[in-house]
Amino acid sequence: MSRVEEQFKKLSKLWPDFESRSGQIQMANSVEQAFASSEHLIVEAGTGVGKSLAYLIPAAISALEGEEIVVISTETKALQDQLIRKDIPLVSQILGQEVKAEIAMGASNYVCKRKLGNVLTQGTFGPEMMEHLNSFKDWVSNSESGRRQEYDGYASPDFWSKVTREADSCLGRSCPNFSHSFYFLERAKWQKSNLLIVNHSLLAAHIASDFNILPDFKKIVVDEAHNFPEVLGNAFRIELSSLEIQKLLQGIWNSQKKSGLGARLNSPKINDLTNHAGEKLFLCFNKVVGELPLNFYGSQRIRRPLKMDGGELEAALDSLQEALLIELKKYSKDSDEIEEKEIAMELEMSSGRIGQIAEGLHLFRTMDEGERVYWADPPNTKTKEMFPKLLTQPLKSETILREVLEPRTESMVFTSATLSTNKGDLSYFADRIGRLPSRSKLVASPFPYEKNALLFLPKDIKDATESAERNAADLSRYILKLIELTKGGAFVLFTSNKSLNEIIETIRPLTDLPIISQLEMGPEAAKNRFLAEKDAVLFGVSSFWQGVDIRGDKLRSVILTKLPFQPPNDPVLEARSEKLKEKGGNPFKDLQLPYATTVLKQGFGRLIRSEKDTGIVSLLDSRIWTKSYGTDLINSLPPAKRVTEWNQLKLEYSKLPNYSSGEAV
Ligand code: SF4
């Protein structure tokens, strides 16, 4: 019996309800072996395998024995909460030893006492915070972590941005608050932890910052790994927003208000150079508008270097950066004077950011850096972004994984319920992580899908490409029938906001069931309301296709309105497709279809979260019948009983175990 098997045996004794499953033990053995032999591992573990304990037990043993940190990265906060509150205390109990676990968050989640002090002294907290200030201060005095997630009073987004830590303006050891700085006290705990829990964005930011955020680690488990490659690519993205550049310049010198860093420096030269850069900024982005085809609705690729203003803004920013660096020589971060330290820090931060923007502009004018994809997002009047935003990121996150992360680690375990495409094929995910030499394992879900779940696949839905109007009418008709059949308790999931808004308008007047829209109240509030209301129907988009875990009778129907293909004009997908084609590959088969399969499996996975969950997953997209790939997509889903006719569905639904929601219509 392996060491991890012994622990699972103890678990059965400690917790009589615990049912040891062979799949879970197999996975735990594989993780233990990967850690012991410094190998990488890809494990797809179907819903219900109990994968978190299957990796936590070997991870904790490895961390305790090796006196090292094992990092666990997740995509969702819900999973982090489950690990820290439920699973890790259980692991400590069975190991008979405390497993120290901490959740690490990005810098901007922590209150910065220095910034808060300045805001309070200068009275710049904003009128909206007037009546909430005392309760905020009370919370700060009593809080151990200073994490904004723990504050349950009101604080405006603007206030948060003024009082939370910014990596490049933090004084670190030179700060008078250093010894009791929330962020640094937390970091000290991270350093002493056995298991350090992070989210994918923080892990990706750590990699993008040249491994400067988290403590050293050699072993890592990436749970909910299906989205990690994408998050990693995004962390290396460069964004040039005229609005953000303008804000940065105004922070250096605002000539109208006579405020900003320049006011503290008393340097007419810096003020003049900042004004000059501000003028060039608008000229430059005006030229960009002239160079890009008019497009107010979506992203558009930039395929050749932009002329922009011939480098005038870059030159203006270079001069400003130079002047800031000269000024910086007059100040020291190690000074005893807090005022001087702060000026030094602000000069360093501003000059650094100005330099990054100049480099970014240069990149768009030359496109001379490796394999990157470049595009522009349209202006956004809601955010007052008047010009297109310029964006670029590396084309392949797999290269980053293979060339940047892999050499720094001994063992990486990637796991999720949805890594494979058809018939357990893991090659798509293996490609996405750079074909790292790794073992792989598939552990099937133990849930009785054949008995508990129905997969409804109607054949009479008009294809949207043939008639958008007929398609919308067919969708509305089926959605209405389906939500009445289960008497609510349904998710209706869309791939676009537009489609959700159209259909919800049709459905609302036709039913008495409570209808909730994610787009009207945001995902968190929509989910809470769905849980609070009896028999509710939640209309959601991408964030409800994955990561939402609602067990029991509350959710008894998941209606997927469309196959979740990525929009073909997504700039990164488009660029990857072109590259693949050049090499003789088939972008639809090798990129789009595997992506859609993974998301479809995630969408299906919302329904059955425990052995006793029952219900219907409906897929209202006729392409599963008319396109050659349809069969493969359906075969990739768990083995629910398939139904195509409405009357048959009503009958089968009435026969589901634990069926308790009334008569079928
Ligand atoms: S050390 Fe950094 S984060 Fe902490 S209070 Fe000082 S400036 Fe703020």
XYZ file of C-alpha atoms and ligand atoms in Angstrom:
673
model
C 0.000 0.000 0.000
C 1.433 3.386 -0.992
C 1.796 6.239 1.477
C -1.081 8.168 0.000
C -3.295 5.064 0.127
C -2.558 4.811 3.846
C -3.754 8.389 4.276
C -6.985 7.679 2.426
C -7.529 4.694 4.694
C -7.139 6.952 7.726
C -9.611 9.340 6.147
C -12.256 6.601 5.970
C -11.809 5.993 9.705
C -11.909 9.681 10.634
C -14.854 10.454 8.454
C -17.304 7.529 8.237
C -19.205 9.136 5.336
C -16.044 9.301 3.267
C -16.125 6.894 0.384
C -12.710 5.993 -0.919
C -12.788 5.804 -4.712
C -10.276 3.917 -6.761
C -9.986 6.800 -9.276
C -9.097 9.207 -6.495
C -6.408 6.898 -5.134
C -5.015 6.298 -8.622
C -4.748 10.037 -9.152
C -3.132 10.582 -5.740
C -0.563 7.863 -6.513
C 0.219 9.498 -9.864
C 0.724 12.905 -8.244
C 2.935 11.380 -5.546
C 4.998 9.631 -8.188
C 5.314 12.795 -10.299
C 6.598 14.755 -7.290
C 8.957 11.980 -6.215
C 10.491 11.581 -9.657
C 10.438 15.275 -10.655
C 8.112 14.680 -13.564
C 5.244 16.636 -15.022
C 1.759 15.176 -15.058
C -1.502 15.915 -16.861
C -4.564 14.429 -15.144
C -8.112 14.759 -16.315
C -10.295 13.827 -13.362
C -14.027 13.786 -14.059
C -16.420 15.610 -11.731
C -16.786 13.772 -8.426
C -13.402 12.022 -8.433
C -12.349 14.137 -5.461
C -9.310 15.518 -7.219
C -8.519 18.201 -4.669
C -7.746 15.641 -1.938
C -6.001 13.499 -4.537
C -3.404 16.211 -5.103
C -3.458 17.899 -1.677
C -2.386 14.787 0.231
C 0.752 14.095 -1.860
C 1.449 17.835 -2.117
C 1.281 18.253 1.666
C 3.475 15.185 2.273
C 6.021 16.459 -0.231
C 6.003 19.987 1.238
C 6.363 18.795 4.836
C 9.079 16.259 4.088
C 11.025 18.461 1.723
C 10.501 21.591 3.871
C 9.479 23.422 0.761
C 6.515 25.282 -0.644
C 4.150 23.575 -3.045
C 2.046 26.063 -4.986
C -1.578 25.250 -5.796
C -3.043 27.455 -8.508
C -6.787 27.650 -9.158
C -8.930 29.706 -11.461
C -11.857 30.344 -9.139
C -12.159 31.813 -5.687
C -14.771 29.173 -4.832
C -12.171 26.433 -5.169
C -9.645 28.401 -3.096
C -12.235 28.740 -0.329
C -12.969 25.017 -0.459
C -9.261 24.144 -0.225
C -8.466 26.467 2.664
C -11.632 25.958 4.718
C -12.467 22.318 4.163
C -9.857 20.204 2.412
C -6.564 21.354 3.915
C -7.770 21.173 7.557
C -8.837 17.611 6.760
C -5.409 16.823 5.304
C -3.783 18.204 8.485
C -6.025 15.940 10.525
C -5.152 12.765 8.657
C -1.443 13.564 8.503
C -1.530 14.323 12.241
C 0.504 17.423 11.561
C -0.405 21.003 10.777
C -0.217 21.800 7.079
C 0.388 25.534 6.902
C -1.592 26.955 4.024
C -1.949 30.541 2.878
C -3.826 32.252 0.084
C -1.624 34.727 -1.761
C -3.282 37.560 -3.610
C -2.086 40.249 -5.977
C -0.648 43.422 -4.434
C -3.676 45.549 -5.234
C -5.826 43.446 -2.891
C -4.030 44.759 0.203
C -4.521 48.094 1.938
C -1.348 50.179 1.881
C -1.108 51.963 5.226
C 1.116 54.676 3.793
C -1.296 55.506 0.986
C -4.242 55.371 3.366
C -2.432 57.739 5.738
C -1.815 60.189 2.891
C -5.412 60.041 1.711
C -6.674 60.727 5.236
C -4.205 63.568 5.853
C -4.826 65.200 2.495
C -8.586 64.614 2.652
C -8.575 63.129 -0.850
C -10.828 60.178 0.017
C -13.745 61.549 -2.029
C -17.135 62.839 -0.801
C -18.764 59.434 -1.365
C -16.614 58.001 1.447
C -17.397 60.670 4.035
C -19.923 58.660 6.029
C -18.068 55.337 5.610
C -14.630 56.485 6.633
C -14.877 55.633 10.328
C -16.026 52.084 9.738
C -13.243 51.646 7.169
C -10.637 52.915 9.645
C -12.032 50.603 12.350
C -11.741 47.669 9.997
C -8.144 48.556 9.112
C -7.214 48.805 12.815
C -8.641 45.373 13.555
C -7.836 43.532 10.345
C -5.032 41.013 10.361
C -4.539 40.822 6.612
C -5.851 44.140 5.241
C -7.330 42.206 2.302
C -10.120 44.121 0.637
C -12.188 40.925 0.236
C -12.562 40.817 4.008
C -14.125 44.272 4.270
C -17.903 44.075 4.181
C -18.686 47.794 4.423
C -18.885 50.264 1.559
C -15.805 51.619 -0.206
C -15.951 53.123 -3.694
C -13.726 51.709 -6.471
C -11.966 55.074 -6.664
C -11.226 54.973 -2.928
C -9.880 51.419 -3.173
C -7.509 52.461 -5.930
C -6.211 55.274 -3.718
C -5.549 53.106 -0.659
C -4.368 49.737 -1.975
C -0.821 48.731 -2.696
C 0.807 49.379 -6.066
C 3.898 47.313 -6.713
C 5.872 50.130 -8.274
C 5.062 52.812 -5.691
C 5.622 50.651 -2.618
C 8.525 51.873 -0.500
C 9.245 48.371 0.784
C 11.892 48.290 3.510
C 12.248 52.085 3.346
C 8.616 52.528 4.356
C 7.989 53.648 7.946
C 5.067 51.193 7.947
C 7.163 48.296 6.715
C 7.231 46.338 9.986
C 3.436 46.333 10.159
C 2.645 46.550 6.442
C -0.266 44.242 5.632
C 1.309 43.110 2.379
C 4.720 42.328 3.815
C 3.279 40.578 6.869
C 1.283 38.406 4.477
C 4.339 37.757 2.339
C 6.221 36.582 5.413
C 3.428 34.058 5.976
C 3.605 32.904 2.336
C 7.266 32.195 2.866
C 6.527 29.940 5.840
C 3.645 28.079 4.245
C 3.686 24.458 3.117
C 0.928 24.938 0.581
C 0.591 28.329 -1.062
C -2.698 28.871 -2.848
C -2.755 31.380 -5.684
C -5.007 32.088 -8.615
C -3.905 31.655 -12.227
C -3.654 35.411 -12.766
C -1.257 35.868 -9.859
C 0.854 32.897 -10.925
C 0.965 34.269 -14.479
C 1.844 37.759 -13.177
C 4.627 36.180 -11.088
C 6.054 34.528 -14.201
C 5.676 37.748 -16.229
C 7.439 39.747 -13.486
C 10.487 37.500 -13.726
C 9.423 35.491 -10.655
C 9.357 38.515 -8.369
C 6.069 38.143 -6.528
C 5.878 34.711 -4.887
C 8.462 32.867 -2.801
C 10.588 30.237 -4.552
C 8.903 26.948 -5.333
C 9.761 23.903 -7.369
C 6.498 21.990 -7.360
C 3.163 23.214 -8.511
C -0.356 21.893 -9.010
C -2.439 23.808 -11.528
C -6.079 22.908 -10.884
C -8.830 24.133 -13.241
C -5.916 24.006 -15.672
C -7.974 24.164 -18.868
C -7.792 27.984 -18.884
C -4.284 28.436 -17.535
C -2.479 28.726 -20.917
C -4.777 31.592 -21.913
C -4.346 33.416 -18.593
C -0.584 33.036 -18.925
C -0.564 34.602 -22.407
C -2.668 37.522 -21.155
C -0.153 38.294 -18.396
C 2.441 39.102 -21.057
C 0.099 41.502 -22.813
C 1.094 45.119 -23.398
C -1.780 47.617 -23.557
C -1.471 51.192 -24.728
C -4.502 53.209 -23.740
C -4.511 56.942 -24.467
C -6.706 57.410 -21.399
C -4.287 55.603 -19.087
C -1.288 57.442 -20.549
C -3.111 60.728 -20.040
C -3.829 59.815 -16.394
C -0.178 58.945 -15.862
C 0.950 62.260 -17.353
C -1.562 64.163 -15.236
C -0.205 62.394 -12.162
C 3.186 63.888 -13.046
C 1.888 67.355 -13.841
C -1.680 68.557 -14.214
C -1.311 72.056 -15.651
C -4.962 72.962 -15.061
C -5.064 72.004 -11.408
C -1.378 72.755 -10.878
C -1.108 69.409 -9.122
C 0.811 66.146 -9.402
C 4.377 65.151 -8.748
C 5.603 68.283 -10.562
C 3.979 70.464 -7.899
C 6.153 68.797 -5.251
C 9.314 68.978 -7.353
C 9.033 72.595 -8.391
C 10.642 71.701 -11.708
C 9.391 73.829 -14.632
C 11.340 71.565 -16.982
C 9.424 68.451 -15.966
C 6.138 70.340 -16.144
C 6.926 71.593 -19.661
C 8.047 68.170 -20.849
C 4.869 66.607 -19.427
C 2.683 69.186 -21.193
C 4.579 68.543 -24.406
C 4.090 64.756 -24.095
C 0.363 65.351 -23.454
C 0.050 67.317 -26.710
C 1.943 64.638 -28.636
C -0.263 61.945 -27.118
C -3.394 63.244 -28.822
C -1.623 63.860 -32.110
C -0.197 60.346 -32.044
C -3.489 58.586 -31.324
C -5.240 60.748 -33.917
C -2.755 59.431 -36.468
C -3.436 55.879 -35.267
C -7.148 56.424 -35.942
C -6.259 57.523 -39.476
C -4.222 54.386 -40.070
C -6.746 51.833 -38.832
C -9.883 50.953 -40.764
C -12.977 52.287 -39.031
C -14.330 49.671 -36.619
C -16.392 50.552 -33.593
C -17.572 47.060 -32.748
C -14.743 44.607 -32.376
C -11.023 44.055 -32.182
C -9.022 44.383 -35.359
C -5.653 42.912 -36.151
C -2.722 45.169 -36.919
C -0.666 43.295 -39.441
C 2.082 45.729 -40.273
C 3.988 48.327 -38.261
C 2.044 51.529 -37.625
C 3.582 54.783 -38.795
C 1.855 56.680 -35.986
C 3.496 60.092 -35.576
C 6.890 58.937 -36.781
C 8.084 58.491 -33.189
C 7.366 62.018 -31.892
C 5.430 60.835 -28.829
C 8.134 58.290 -28.105
C 10.772 61.029 -28.282
C 8.702 63.270 -25.995
C 8.337 60.424 -23.487
C 12.050 59.595 -23.703
C 12.919 63.218 -22.852
C 10.461 63.214 -19.977
C 11.855 59.941 -18.656
C 15.386 61.310 -18.845
C 14.394 64.441 -16.905
C 12.634 62.325 -14.264
C 15.718 60.143 -13.854
C 17.956 63.206 -13.480
C 15.569 64.553 -10.849
C 15.590 61.158 -9.117
C 19.309 61.568 -8.390
C 18.437 64.400 -5.983
C 16.272 62.163 -3.802
C 16.853 58.964 -1.903
C 14.457 56.184 -1.007
C 16.616 55.590 2.075
C 16.243 59.115 3.378
C 14.961 59.614 6.937
C 12.409 62.047 5.545
C 9.216 60.327 4.470
C 8.489 63.159 2.006
C 11.807 62.561 0.264
C 11.317 58.785 0.177
C 7.897 59.250 -1.395
C 9.167 61.629 -4.047
C 12.004 59.240 -4.897
C 9.534 56.380 -5.192
C 7.125 58.346 -7.349
C 9.928 59.494 -9.613
C 11.122 55.932 -9.996
C 7.606 54.657 -10.666
C 6.731 57.414 -13.141
C 9.980 57.159 -15.060
C 9.596 53.366 -15.220
C 6.051 53.551 -16.553
C 6.915 56.294 -19.049
C 9.779 54.123 -20.303
C 7.464 51.114 -20.707
C 4.994 53.161 -22.742
C 7.742 54.475 -25.000
C 8.922 50.885 -25.539
C 5.360 49.774 -26.270
C 4.912 52.513 -28.867
C 8.207 51.532 -30.429
C 7.006 47.946 -30.648
C 3.909 49.013 -32.594
C 6.054 51.090 -34.952
C 8.572 48.325 -35.616
C 6.974 44.969 -34.712
C 10.502 43.739 -34.246
C 10.069 41.485 -31.223
C 9.616 37.738 -31.698
C 6.279 36.171 -32.457
C 3.604 38.525 -31.182
C 0.072 39.329 -32.199
C -0.967 43.000 -32.457
C -4.455 44.420 -32.467
C -6.619 47.420 -31.603
C -9.762 47.462 -29.489
C -12.406 50.030 -30.415
C -12.943 53.263 -28.455
C -15.214 52.826 -25.464
C -17.437 55.728 -24.527
C -18.483 54.034 -21.269
C -14.915 54.152 -19.982
C -14.272 57.481 -21.753
C -11.661 55.772 -23.929
C -11.918 58.060 -26.963
C -9.221 56.428 -29.093
C -8.614 52.784 -30.009
C -6.571 50.874 -27.474
C -3.440 49.164 -28.827
C -2.645 45.670 -27.573
C 0.003 43.067 -28.189
C 0.922 39.747 -26.600
C 3.098 36.760 -27.410
C 1.445 34.509 -29.944
C 2.130 31.349 -28.025
C 1.770 30.980 -24.282
C 3.100 27.429 -24.655
C 6.527 28.866 -25.444
C 6.443 30.821 -22.164
C 5.455 27.707 -20.271
C 8.154 25.594 -21.834
C 10.962 28.133 -21.924
C 10.269 30.347 -18.897
C 8.331 28.368 -16.273
C 9.502 24.816 -16.891
C 13.234 25.446 -16.311
C 12.379 26.933 -12.892
C 10.316 23.977 -11.668
C 10.869 20.306 -10.914
C 7.357 19.050 -11.211
C 4.121 20.519 -12.534
C 0.760 18.793 -12.228
C -2.028 20.068 -14.477
C -5.509 18.896 -13.650
C -9.125 19.666 -14.501
C -12.353 17.838 -15.247
C -12.075 18.948 -18.871
C -8.687 18.598 -20.493
C -9.400 15.952 -23.098
C -11.337 16.320 -26.309
C -12.784 13.296 -28.018
C -12.319 9.830 -26.486
C -9.883 10.997 -23.854
C -7.506 12.650 -26.310
C -5.250 15.006 -24.306
C -3.172 16.240 -27.243
C -4.866 19.660 -27.475
C -4.004 20.480 -23.866
C -0.528 18.969 -24.236
C 0.027 21.355 -27.168
C -1.248 24.299 -25.117
C 1.396 23.650 -22.457
C 4.192 23.336 -24.974
C 4.365 19.540 -25.232
C 6.290 19.318 -21.986
C 7.567 15.806 -21.436
C 4.889 14.560 -19.079
C 2.867 11.570 -18.012
C -0.858 11.693 -18.460
C -3.831 10.078 -16.804
C -7.579 9.996 -17.279
C -9.820 9.290 -14.319
C -13.495 8.926 -15.164
C -16.268 10.530 -13.144
C -17.938 8.070 -10.768
C -21.354 9.733 -11.211
C -24.178 7.658 -12.714
C -24.925 10.003 -15.635
C -26.912 7.329 -17.519
C -29.356 7.162 -14.642
C -29.375 10.763 -13.405
C -28.979 12.991 -16.436
C -30.752 13.544 -19.727
C -29.127 15.149 -22.736
C -31.798 16.841 -24.842
C -30.782 17.403 -28.455
C -33.751 18.716 -30.465
C -33.405 18.506 -34.228
C -35.812 21.242 -35.262
C -33.860 24.386 -34.440
C -33.095 26.674 -37.348
C -29.409 27.369 -37.893
C -28.685 31.024 -37.010
C -26.608 31.457 -40.171
C -29.663 30.585 -42.283
C -32.161 32.724 -40.377
C -31.260 34.609 -37.209
C -34.917 35.451 -36.668
C -36.139 31.848 -36.889
C -33.262 30.715 -34.711
C -34.193 33.244 -32.001
C -37.844 32.164 -32.201
C -36.902 28.461 -31.899
C -34.586 29.158 -28.978
C -37.250 31.160 -27.141
C -39.853 28.463 -27.729
C -37.650 25.677 -26.358
C -36.271 27.737 -23.464
C -39.802 28.552 -22.349
C -40.921 24.917 -22.573
C -37.816 23.701 -20.767
C -38.024 26.135 -17.864
C -41.710 25.358 -17.416
C -40.991 21.611 -17.548
C -38.527 21.764 -14.653
C -40.442 24.612 -13.003
C -37.368 26.809 -12.992
C -34.112 25.739 -11.355
C -32.369 26.418 -14.654
C -29.315 28.061 -16.142
C -29.759 29.373 -19.680
C -26.282 29.917 -21.072
C -25.341 32.067 -24.056
C -22.175 32.800 -25.970
C -22.970 36.482 -26.553
C -24.481 39.333 -24.536
C -26.533 40.405 -27.525
C -28.254 37.072 -27.845
C -28.934 36.884 -24.088
C -30.521 40.341 -24.098
C -32.716 39.527 -27.085
C -34.025 36.225 -25.753
C -34.586 37.373 -22.174
C -36.842 40.156 -23.456
C -39.003 37.564 -25.202
C -39.127 35.135 -22.275
C -39.784 37.505 -19.374
C -43.380 38.467 -20.188
C -44.289 34.829 -20.874
C -43.456 33.241 -17.516
C -44.072 33.797 -13.818
C -40.771 32.202 -12.881
C -38.142 34.584 -11.435
C -35.790 35.473 -14.298
C -32.298 36.688 -13.402
C -29.792 38.162 -15.837
C -26.071 38.083 -15.199
C -25.762 41.132 -17.422
C -28.087 43.186 -15.247
C -26.482 42.533 -11.869
C -23.064 40.959 -12.403
C -22.125 37.300 -11.904
C -21.740 37.210 -8.116
C -25.037 38.955 -7.338
C -26.842 36.905 -10.015
C -25.599 33.659 -8.503
C -26.569 34.740 -4.975
C -30.024 35.712 -6.128
C -30.407 32.406 -7.969
C -29.560 30.603 -4.728
C -31.892 32.774 -2.664
C -34.946 32.623 -4.957
C -37.066 29.525 -5.268
C -37.281 28.048 -8.783
C -35.271 30.818 -10.403
C -33.945 30.873 -13.963
C -30.552 32.460 -14.491
C -29.528 33.793 -17.905
C -25.748 33.868 -18.082
C -22.781 34.168 -20.414
C -19.213 32.852 -20.307
C -18.539 32.974 -16.538
C -21.478 30.620 -15.888
C -20.263 27.992 -18.353
C -17.498 27.064 -15.917
C -16.475 27.176 -12.264
C -19.999 27.501 -10.805
C -20.805 24.711 -8.372
C -24.482 24.417 -7.389
C -25.432 21.079 -5.919
C -28.807 19.506 -5.323
C -32.258 20.267 -6.600
C -31.666 24.005 -6.903
C -30.204 23.508 -10.386
C -32.035 20.852 -12.394
C -31.696 22.107 -15.932
C -28.827 23.586 -17.941
C -29.796 24.990 -21.324
C -26.879 25.629 -23.678
C -28.132 27.857 -26.451
C -25.173 27.604 -28.797
C -21.982 25.644 -29.324
C -19.256 27.679 -27.596
C -16.852 28.357 -30.466
C -14.451 31.256 -29.989
C -15.308 34.181 -32.270
C -13.162 33.503 -35.367
C -12.078 37.159 -35.441
C -10.541 36.942 -31.963
C -7.088 38.395 -32.756
C -5.073 35.791 -30.862
C -7.072 32.883 -32.295
C -6.850 34.380 -35.770
C -3.074 34.770 -35.543
C -2.610 31.264 -34.132
C -4.802 29.884 -36.914
C -2.703 31.586 -39.570
C 0.492 30.172 -38.085
C -0.996 26.715 -37.952
C -2.151 26.931 -41.562
C 1.344 27.923 -42.671
C 2.561 24.678 -41.116
C -0.109 22.674 -42.911
C -2.411 22.319 -39.883
C -6.172 22.683 -39.796
C -7.144 25.554 -37.443
C -10.764 24.484 -37.136
C -9.926 20.904 -36.270
C -6.814 21.623 -34.218
C -7.809 24.824 -32.394
C -11.457 25.813 -32.597
C -13.057 22.409 -32.194
C -10.942 21.322 -29.189
C -11.619 24.691 -27.556
C -15.384 24.367 -28.111
C -15.294 20.772 -26.829
C -13.620 21.836 -23.591
C -16.069 24.674 -22.945
C -19.052 22.501 -23.895
C -17.928 19.883 -21.384
C -17.592 22.622 -18.791
C -21.109 23.850 -19.558
C -22.505 20.327 -19.237
C -20.579 19.934 -15.997
C -22.638 22.648 -14.257
C -25.579 20.235 -13.852
C -24.321 17.134 -12.083
C -22.181 18.158 -9.123
C -22.874 15.244 -6.797
C -23.963 11.644 -6.940
C -27.547 12.607 -6.176
C -27.914 15.477 -8.649
C -30.317 14.877 -11.501
C -31.632 16.906 -14.410
C -31.503 17.856 -18.059
C -28.770 19.385 -20.173
C -30.227 20.774 -23.398
C -28.109 21.717 -26.362
C -30.109 23.960 -28.664
C -27.763 24.118 -31.626
C -28.697 22.222 -34.766
C -25.083 22.071 -35.942
C -24.629 18.965 -33.810
C -26.917 17.262 -36.344
C -25.899 18.992 -39.535
C -22.117 19.268 -39.218
C -19.616 16.454 -39.457
C -18.063 17.377 -36.113
C -21.410 17.124 -34.273
C -21.092 13.463 -33.343
C -17.607 13.909 -31.897
C -18.794 16.830 -29.794
C -21.678 14.848 -28.376
C -19.474 11.819 -27.765
C -17.091 13.954 -25.717
C -19.846 14.619 -23.148
C -20.630 12.418 -20.134
C -22.882 9.442 -20.981
C -26.278 10.969 -20.158
C -29.348 9.414 -21.762
C -29.895 11.170 -25.092
C -33.337 12.392 -26.062
C -34.391 14.203 -29.230
C -38.197 14.384 -28.984
C -40.094 16.685 -26.652
C -42.684 14.130 -25.504
C -39.979 11.605 -24.789
C -38.125 14.229 -22.747
C -41.194 14.911 -20.599
C -41.571 11.199 -19.941
C -37.891 10.614 -19.159
C -37.764 13.658 -16.913
C -40.677 12.342 -14.886
C -38.726 9.104 -14.364
C -35.523 10.710 -13.059
C -34.637 9.741 -9.494
C -35.237 12.386 -6.784
C -37.580 14.109 -9.176
C -39.568 16.453 -6.985
C -40.494 19.562 -8.884
C -44.073 18.891 -9.872
C -45.918 17.837 -12.966
C -44.486 18.131 -16.421
C -46.361 20.413 -18.787
S 5.488 48.827 2.719
Fe 4.564 49.341 0.783
S 2.495 48.456 0.901
Fe 3.303 48.517 2.965
S 2.546 50.427 3.777
Fe 4.584 50.833 2.970
S 4.268 51.532 0.897
Fe 2.378 50.571 1.591
